[in-house]
Amino acid sequence: MMWNVSREELFTYITKIGVDAKLYDVETYSRVVIDEVIDVRATDIHFLPAADHYTLAYRVHGRLLNWKVLNRQLAERLISHFKYKSGMDIGERRKPQSASMIHETKQGTYSLRLSTLPTLERESLAIRILPHFSTKTLSFLSVLQHSERMLNKVSQLRRGLCLLSGPTGSGKSTTLYAIVEQILKQGGRSIITIEDPVERPIPTVIQVEVNRKSGLDFDAILRASLRHDPDVILIGEIRDEATASLAIRAALTGHLVLATVHANNCYSTILRMLDLGASQLDLKECCRLILSQRLVETRCPYCGDRCSPYCQRRRKMARAALFESLAGEKLMAAISEAVADSLKGFTKEAQKAWALGYLSTEEFARVVHEH
């Protein structure tokens, strides 16, 4: 069904008429929802249930913004439609479900990762938006130039273990994808990625998705990958002792292993690996670099310190990463001591970025406070 009206007019019309109008088209409206948030470069959409309505919110530049209020029937039909399109059980509302689907636009192809959660009121839906075409080059990842040089060095390593940590949504996957793209440009190496789920397809890279129902967890896939003649192995996340052990084994036997770990900073990453059964001796033998990253908002020269999410000029600026790193003698000493250090790595990086004018005073204060 084609609508010869703007998306905003369509939103207003359908929201007012509810579900009883003959012209109501949930397929069209669902596409409008996704297209609208893609236009403002949102990363997530949330259907938040209340007593008699739903609030539609999206996350842009790391901030969750309330967007639309939808009547209950319309929101529930939209949720059911997204569940159907992604292959979920539309009749199941008492258990959490997750799935993924593809969304095509004029700008390109997007992967949508959907997650439902039963609440006291009704079912909630969250959608993560992942563009297939937005793998960033290393030069666009970091605020400071020395971090770019450090990431380039990672792509040139031939063996060893490189670990990346940071909060959820801090851009770890984006960083790993950029490193993989840089390795591909150099040529001559076989790359296998183990992900949950695969976020973006990369030509000529063997990408394997975790599927626990079929017995394909990180551990099982990593074991099989070691027999597949890889040069580089990317592990989406080291979550258990078996995966940690195999990652170290792969690094010790001549592979370059890139992996994320759920930890707050570089020193916590070491403690996390030890907690997962890794020995200090093995870590000192194979670990080449530990990185931890945070996303920060860069200054907008047009809107000032706090840029509007609708600012058209800032589209290419948005956010970049600050990196804390451990390598060389400092890394070996940190592994030997196996204690959390008081060094404020992110604070020092934030001070440099603030002094150079990349960060506002408000954003600098936030980074220092959070760290």
Tab-separated table of C-alpha atoms in Angstrom:
chain	number	residue	atom	x	y	z
A	1	MET	CA	0.000	0.000	0.000
A	2	MET	CA	1.534	3.365	-1.059
A	3	TRP	CA	1.083	6.551	0.950
A	4	ASN	CA	1.496	9.866	-0.890
A	5	VAL	CA	2.110	11.743	2.370
A	6	SER	CA	5.090	12.518	4.567
A	7	ARG	CA	6.118	10.098	7.299
A	8	GLU	CA	5.194	12.647	9.971
A	9	GLU	CA	1.690	13.036	8.497
A	10	LEU	CA	1.318	9.259	8.396
A	11	PHE	CA	2.359	8.975	12.043
A	12	THR	CA	-0.170	11.605	13.107
A	13	TYR	CA	-2.959	10.070	11.041
A	14	ILE	CA	-2.532	6.469	12.148
A	15	THR	CA	-1.990	7.394	15.802
A	16	LYS	CA	-5.312	9.280	15.782
A	17	ILE	CA	-7.410	6.700	13.934
A	18	GLY	CA	-6.176	3.725	15.953
A	19	VAL	CA	-6.910	0.185	14.774
A	20	ASP	CA	-10.473	0.568	13.544
A	21	ALA	CA	-9.804	2.536	10.372
A	22	LYS	CA	-10.038	0.652	7.084
A	23	LEU	CA	-6.892	2.308	5.730
A	24	TYR	CA	-4.800	1.128	8.648
A	25	ASP	CA	-1.741	-0.763	7.368
A	26	VAL	CA	0.552	-2.162	10.055
A	27	GLU	CA	3.154	-3.206	7.486
A	28	THR	CA	3.508	0.357	6.201
A	29	TYR	CA	3.508	1.858	9.682
A	30	SER	CA	6.180	-0.571	10.926
A	31	ARG	CA	8.456	0.466	8.058
A	32	VAL	CA	7.834	4.131	8.825
A	33	VAL	CA	8.843	3.575	12.453
A	34	ILE	CA	12.171	2.020	11.455
A	35	ASP	CA	12.873	4.513	8.653
A	36	GLU	CA	12.179	7.472	10.926
A	37	VAL	CA	14.648	6.409	13.620
A	38	ILE	CA	17.264	5.524	11.006
A	39	ASP	CA	16.974	9.099	9.713
A	40	VAL	CA	18.124	10.480	13.088
A	41	ARG	CA	20.798	7.762	13.404
A	42	ALA	CA	19.200	6.120	16.408
A	43	THR	CA	20.707	2.836	17.568
A	44	ASP	CA	17.708	1.410	19.459
A	45	ILE	CA	13.912	1.608	19.556
A	46	HIS	CA	11.890	0.824	22.698
A	47	PHE	CA	8.189	0.011	23.039
A	48	LEU	CA	7.573	0.876	26.711
A	49	PRO	CA	4.209	-0.306	28.117
A	50	ALA	CA	2.092	1.702	30.570
A	51	ALA	CA	-1.401	1.138	31.968
A	52	ASP	CA	-3.368	2.217	28.887
A	53	HIS	CA	-0.765	3.138	26.269
A	54	TYR	CA	2.780	2.591	25.027
A	55	THR	CA	5.603	5.104	24.842
A	56	LEU	CA	7.801	4.792	21.778
A	57	ALA	CA	11.375	5.875	22.567
A	58	TYR	CA	14.677	5.756	20.721
A	59	ARG	CA	18.339	6.041	21.687
A	60	VAL	CA	20.517	8.532	19.845
A	61	HIS	CA	24.040	9.647	20.826
A	62	GLY	CA	23.666	7.378	23.864
A	63	ARG	CA	20.560	9.153	25.197
A	64	LEU	CA	17.104	7.555	25.386
A	65	LEU	CA	14.491	10.045	24.186
A	66	ASN	CA	10.716	9.684	24.426
A	67	TRP	CA	9.272	10.046	20.949
A	68	LYS	CA	5.633	9.031	20.480
A	69	VAL	CA	2.697	7.917	22.616
A	70	LEU	CA	0.770	5.080	20.931
A	71	ASN	CA	-2.564	3.668	21.958
A	72	ARG	CA	-2.404	0.162	23.374
A	73	GLN	CA	-4.033	-1.649	20.444
A	74	LEU	CA	-1.837	-0.033	17.814
A	75	ALA	CA	1.366	-0.726	19.763
A	76	GLU	CA	0.423	-4.357	20.405
A	77	ARG	CA	-0.309	-4.909	16.715
A	78	LEU	CA	3.055	-3.411	15.819
A	79	ILE	CA	4.831	-5.648	18.337
A	80	SER	CA	3.023	-8.716	16.975
A	81	HIS	CA	3.992	-7.703	13.446
A	82	PHE	CA	7.683	-7.357	14.354
A	83	LYS	CA	7.560	-10.719	16.153
A	84	TYR	CA	6.010	-12.381	13.106
A	85	LYS	CA	8.498	-10.835	10.656
A	86	SER	CA	11.480	-11.901	12.778
A	87	GLY	CA	10.248	-15.470	13.298
A	88	MET	CA	9.244	-15.235	16.958
A	89	ASP	CA	6.227	-17.029	18.416
A	90	ILE	CA	3.586	-14.288	18.277
A	91	GLY	CA	1.351	-16.167	20.722
A	92	GLU	CA	4.034	-16.328	23.433
A	93	ARG	CA	3.855	-13.271	25.693
A	94	ARG	CA	4.947	-14.737	29.032
A	95	LYS	CA	8.530	-15.654	28.128
A	96	PRO	CA	11.380	-13.488	26.788
A	97	GLN	CA	12.206	-14.006	23.121
A	98	SER	CA	14.947	-12.749	20.815
A	99	ALA	CA	15.357	-12.827	17.045
A	100	SER	CA	16.696	-10.826	14.128
A	101	MET	CA	15.489	-9.618	10.734
A	102	ILE	CA	16.686	-7.574	7.753
A	103	HIS	CA	15.365	-4.108	6.885
A	104	GLU	CA	16.029	-2.637	3.432
A	105	THR	CA	16.066	1.114	2.789
A	106	LYS	CA	17.285	3.418	0.024
A	107	GLN	CA	20.340	4.132	2.185
A	108	GLY	CA	21.258	0.461	2.500
A	109	THR	CA	20.617	-2.730	4.447
A	110	TYR	CA	20.145	-2.913	8.213
A	111	SER	CA	20.028	-5.819	10.651
A	112	LEU	CA	17.400	-5.511	13.372
A	113	ARG	CA	17.970	-7.421	16.619
A	114	LEU	CA	14.701	-7.788	18.498
A	115	SER	CA	14.154	-8.662	22.147
A	116	THR	CA	10.837	-9.045	23.973
A	117	LEU	CA	10.376	-9.004	27.730
A	118	PRO	CA	7.153	-9.615	29.698
A	119	THR	CA	6.404	-6.819	32.186
A	120	LEU	CA	3.790	-6.167	34.865
A	121	GLU	CA	1.689	-4.270	32.348
A	122	ARG	CA	2.273	-6.023	29.025
A	123	GLU	CA	4.996	-7.104	26.637
A	124	SER	CA	7.929	-4.766	25.984
A	125	LEU	CA	9.956	-4.742	22.765
A	126	ALA	CA	13.466	-3.417	22.136
A	127	ILE	CA	15.023	-3.254	18.661
A	128	ARG	CA	18.747	-2.721	18.028
A	129	ILE	CA	19.545	-1.217	14.603
A	130	LEU	CA	22.791	-2.353	12.974
A	131	PRO	CA	23.729	-0.968	9.542
A	132	HIS	CA	25.534	-3.424	7.276
A	133	PHE	CA	27.533	-0.697	5.595
A	134	SER	CA	28.845	1.379	8.514
A	135	THR	CA	32.090	-0.373	9.408
A	136	LYS	CA	34.300	2.540	10.388
A	137	THR	CA	37.927	2.952	9.473
A	138	LEU	CA	40.382	3.204	12.348
A	139	SER	CA	40.852	6.928	11.737
A	140	PHE	CA	37.184	7.604	12.568
A	141	LEU	CA	37.051	5.524	15.760
A	142	SER	CA	39.147	7.420	18.261
A	143	VAL	CA	39.248	10.961	19.573
A	144	LEU	CA	43.048	11.043	19.841
A	145	GLN	CA	45.530	10.236	17.080
A	146	HIS	CA	47.838	8.073	19.190
A	147	SER	CA	44.915	5.668	19.756
A	148	GLU	CA	44.559	5.284	15.990
A	149	ARG	CA	48.235	4.338	15.737
A	150	MET	CA	47.790	1.809	18.541
A	151	LEU	CA	44.827	0.161	16.779
A	152	ASN	CA	46.833	0.002	13.563
A	153	LYS	CA	49.564	-1.875	15.421
A	154	VAL	CA	46.973	-4.418	16.591
A	155	SER	CA	46.023	-5.135	12.969
A	156	GLN	CA	49.679	-5.815	12.152
A	157	LEU	CA	50.198	-8.404	14.905
A	158	ARG	CA	50.644	-11.982	13.687
A	159	ARG	CA	50.021	-13.862	16.922
A	160	GLY	CA	48.985	-13.382	20.509
A	161	LEU	CA	45.893	-12.370	22.484
A	162	CYS	CA	44.379	-8.872	22.345
A	163	LEU	CA	41.519	-8.164	24.745
A	164	LEU	CA	38.981	-5.348	24.565
A	165	SER	CA	36.657	-4.361	27.414
A	166	GLY	CA	34.083	-1.675	28.101
A	167	PRO	CA	30.428	-1.192	29.054
A	168	THR	CA	27.563	-2.445	26.901
A	169	GLY	CA	27.077	-0.068	23.990
A	170	SER	CA	30.577	1.391	24.183
A	171	GLY	CA	31.445	0.392	20.616
A	172	LYS	CA	33.573	-2.712	21.219
A	173	SER	CA	32.116	-4.571	18.228
A	174	THR	CA	32.644	-1.543	15.994
A	175	THR	CA	36.302	-1.396	17.034
A	176	LEU	CA	36.851	-5.109	16.388
A	177	TYR	CA	35.176	-4.883	12.971
A	178	ALA	CA	37.396	-1.947	12.039
A	179	ILE	CA	40.508	-3.925	13.031
A	180	VAL	CA	39.311	-6.896	10.953
A	181	GLU	CA	38.730	-4.613	7.948
A	182	GLN	CA	42.258	-3.266	8.341
A	183	ILE	CA	43.659	-6.825	8.441
A	184	LEU	CA	41.727	-7.630	5.252
A	185	LYS	CA	43.319	-4.654	3.487
A	186	GLN	CA	46.752	-6.076	4.310
A	187	GLY	CA	45.771	-9.396	2.691
A	188	GLY	CA	47.174	-12.894	3.033
A	189	ARG	CA	45.371	-14.009	6.181
A	190	SER	CA	42.365	-16.231	6.920
A	191	ILE	CA	39.902	-14.732	9.413
A	192	ILE	CA	37.173	-16.502	11.403
A	193	THR	CA	34.717	-14.621	13.629
A	194	ILE	CA	32.548	-16.196	16.339
A	195	GLU	CA	29.650	-13.902	17.207
A	196	ASP	CA	26.349	-13.813	19.080
A	197	PRO	CA	24.838	-12.768	16.732
A	198	VAL	CA	26.748	-11.840	13.571
A	199	GLU	CA	26.249	-8.078	13.415
A	200	ARG	CA	27.523	-7.248	9.928
A	201	PRO	CA	28.472	-9.527	7.036
A	202	ILE	CA	32.080	-9.074	5.884
A	203	PRO	CA	33.010	-10.504	2.458
A	204	THR	CA	35.801	-13.144	2.485
A	205	VAL	CA	35.581	-13.530	6.287
A	206	ILE	CA	34.208	-16.784	7.751
A	207	GLN	CA	31.550	-15.634	10.229
A	208	VAL	CA	29.914	-18.182	12.533
A	209	GLU	CA	26.892	-17.367	14.680
A	210	VAL	CA	26.304	-18.850	18.123
A	211	ASN	CA	23.229	-21.118	18.221
A	212	ARG	CA	22.888	-22.819	21.583
A	213	LYS	CA	19.807	-24.776	20.509
A	214	SER	CA	22.002	-26.566	17.973
A	215	GLY	CA	24.904	-26.966	20.388
A	216	LEU	CA	26.899	-24.168	18.773
A	217	ASP	CA	28.198	-22.143	21.704
A	218	PHE	CA	31.440	-20.141	21.782
A	219	ASP	CA	33.356	-23.131	23.132
A	220	ALA	CA	32.200	-25.596	20.441
A	221	ILE	CA	32.689	-23.158	17.556
A	222	LEU	CA	36.153	-22.170	18.770
A	223	ARG	CA	37.234	-25.817	18.977
A	224	ALA	CA	36.090	-26.397	15.403
A	225	SER	CA	37.649	-23.140	14.199
A	226	LEU	CA	41.096	-24.185	15.385
A	227	ARG	CA	40.932	-27.080	12.893
A	228	HIS	CA	39.945	-24.728	10.044
A	229	ASP	CA	43.402	-23.205	9.439
A	230	PRO	CA	42.712	-19.642	10.652
A	231	ASP	CA	45.302	-16.902	11.019
A	232	VAL	CA	43.007	-14.559	12.946
A	233	ILE	CA	40.141	-15.507	15.269
A	234	LEU	CA	37.647	-12.942	16.562
A	235	ILE	CA	35.634	-14.017	19.620
A	236	GLY	CA	32.549	-11.917	20.323
A	237	GLU	CA	32.915	-12.358	24.082
A	238	ILE	CA	34.885	-14.591	26.441
A	239	ARG	CA	32.160	-15.628	28.885
A	240	ASP	CA	33.274	-18.894	30.467
A	241	GLU	CA	36.305	-20.916	31.491
A	242	ALA	CA	36.244	-23.185	28.436
A	243	THR	CA	36.269	-20.269	25.985
A	244	ALA	CA	38.994	-18.474	27.960
A	245	SER	CA	41.150	-21.619	27.945
A	246	LEU	CA	40.727	-22.179	24.202
A	247	ALA	CA	41.396	-18.509	23.400
A	248	ILE	CA	44.699	-18.682	25.282
A	249	ARG	CA	45.546	-22.000	23.626
A	250	ALA	CA	44.890	-20.494	20.190
A	251	ALA	CA	47.084	-17.491	20.974
A	252	LEU	CA	49.880	-19.719	22.288
A	253	THR	CA	49.830	-21.849	19.123
A	254	GLY	CA	50.480	-18.990	16.710
A	255	HIS	CA	47.082	-17.411	16.035
A	256	LEU	CA	46.071	-13.792	16.512
A	257	VAL	CA	43.038	-13.818	18.817
A	258	LEU	CA	40.859	-10.715	19.208
A	259	ALA	CA	38.197	-10.905	21.908
A	260	THR	CA	36.004	-8.825	24.202
A	261	VAL	CA	35.697	-9.370	27.944
A	262	HIS	CA	33.007	-8.018	30.252
A	263	ALA	CA	35.087	-5.747	32.511
A	264	ASN	CA	35.201	-2.079	33.471
A	265	ASN	CA	38.826	-1.268	32.642
A	266	CYS	CA	42.149	-2.824	31.647
A	267	TYR	CA	43.068	-4.007	35.127
A	268	SER	CA	39.612	-5.483	35.709
A	269	THR	CA	40.055	-7.372	32.431
A	270	ILE	CA	43.104	-9.152	33.861
A	271	LEU	CA	41.213	-10.039	37.039
A	272	ARG	CA	38.294	-11.311	34.955
A	273	MET	CA	40.564	-13.597	32.910
A	274	LEU	CA	42.148	-14.962	36.093
A	275	ASP	CA	38.667	-15.516	37.507
A	276	LEU	CA	37.869	-17.560	34.367
A	277	GLY	CA	40.769	-19.894	35.088
A	278	ALA	CA	43.587	-18.346	33.060
A	279	SER	CA	47.006	-18.582	34.697
A	280	GLN	CA	49.284	-15.590	35.136
A	281	LEU	CA	52.039	-17.490	33.323
A	282	ASP	CA	49.882	-18.131	30.242
A	283	LEU	CA	48.622	-14.540	30.156
A	284	LYS	CA	52.164	-13.178	30.335
A	285	GLU	CA	53.160	-15.543	27.540
A	286	CYS	CA	50.376	-14.755	25.077
A	287	CYS	CA	48.696	-11.441	25.947
A	288	ARG	CA	50.002	-8.610	23.753
A	289	LEU	CA	47.575	-5.795	24.498
A	290	ILE	CA	44.540	-4.944	26.634
A	291	LEU	CA	42.246	-2.091	25.649
A	292	SER	CA	39.256	-0.580	27.389
A	293	GLN	CA	37.059	1.986	25.709
A	294	ARG	CA	34.322	4.539	26.378
A	295	LEU	CA	32.194	6.469	23.922
A	296	VAL	CA	32.164	10.238	24.363
A	297	GLU	CA	30.206	12.987	22.645
A	298	THR	CA	32.414	15.252	20.589
A	299	ARG	CA	31.714	18.960	20.491
A	300	CYS	CA	29.351	20.255	17.827
A	301	PRO	CA	30.616	23.537	16.318
A	302	TYR	CA	27.087	24.435	15.192
A	303	CYS	CA	24.929	23.714	18.249
A	304	GLY	CA	27.439	24.160	21.077
A	305	ASP	CA	28.228	21.711	23.851
A	306	ARG	CA	24.901	19.824	23.725
A	307	CYS	CA	23.890	19.109	20.168
A	308	SER	CA	20.292	18.476	19.167
A	309	PRO	CA	19.678	14.894	17.971
A	310	TYR	CA	18.028	16.436	14.894
A	311	CYS	CA	21.089	18.497	13.965
A	312	GLN	CA	21.697	17.771	10.267
A	313	ARG	CA	25.200	19.213	10.234
A	314	ARG	CA	26.532	17.011	12.991
A	315	ARG	CA	25.551	13.727	11.363
A	316	LYS	CA	29.165	12.698	10.691
A	317	MET	CA	30.540	13.842	14.057
A	318	ALA	CA	28.337	12.225	16.730
A	319	ARG	CA	30.572	10.196	19.060
A	320	ALA	CA	34.063	8.739	19.183
A	321	ALA	CA	36.000	6.520	21.589
A	322	LEU	CA	38.523	7.149	24.324
A	323	PHE	CA	40.895	4.232	24.913
A	324	GLU	CA	42.794	3.080	27.974
A	325	SER	CA	45.577	0.611	27.170
A	326	LEU	CA	48.038	-1.788	28.780
A	327	ALA	CA	50.973	-3.172	26.801
A	328	GLY	CA	54.620	-4.086	27.155
A	329	GLU	CA	56.229	-3.872	30.591
A	330	LYS	CA	53.181	-2.231	32.183
A	331	LEU	CA	51.019	-5.125	31.016
A	332	MET	CA	53.454	-7.740	32.327
A	333	ALA	CA	53.674	-5.959	35.692
A	334	ALA	CA	49.883	-5.688	35.932
A	335	ILE	CA	49.472	-9.427	35.243
A	336	SER	CA	52.128	-10.295	37.841
A	337	GLU	CA	50.563	-8.112	40.521
A	338	ALA	CA	47.000	-9.159	39.622
A	339	VAL	CA	45.479	-6.248	41.523
A	340	ALA	CA	43.423	-3.293	40.401
A	341	ASP	CA	45.620	-0.259	39.808
A	342	SER	CA	44.612	3.273	40.725
A	343	LEU	CA	45.932	4.743	37.475
A	344	LYS	CA	43.163	6.861	35.947
A	345	GLY	CA	43.769	5.981	32.312
A	346	PHE	CA	40.484	7.347	31.030
A	347	THR	CA	40.899	10.524	33.067
A	348	LYS	CA	44.245	11.225	31.398
A	349	GLU	CA	42.815	10.537	27.945
A	350	ALA	CA	39.803	12.749	28.673
A	351	GLN	CA	42.088	15.557	29.866
A	352	LYS	CA	43.982	15.439	26.564
A	353	ALA	CA	40.771	15.424	24.519
A	354	TRP	CA	39.308	18.305	26.562
A	355	ALA	CA	42.513	20.365	26.265
A	356	LEU	CA	42.467	19.906	22.474
A	357	GLY	CA	38.836	21.031	22.297
A	358	TYR	CA	37.272	17.699	21.312
A	359	LEU	CA	35.219	17.397	24.515
A	360	SER	CA	32.947	19.886	26.215
A	361	THR	CA	33.468	20.645	29.901
A	362	GLU	CA	30.231	18.790	30.663
A	363	GLU	CA	31.316	15.651	28.780
A	364	PHE	CA	34.771	15.750	30.382
A	365	ALA	CA	33.167	15.871	33.843
A	366	ARG	CA	30.922	12.908	32.970
A	367	VAL	CA	33.849	10.733	31.847
A	368	VAL	CA	35.869	11.536	34.979
A	369	HIS	CA	32.876	10.894	37.254
A	370	GLU	CA	31.997	7.547	35.633
A	371	HIS	CA	35.565	6.291	35.752
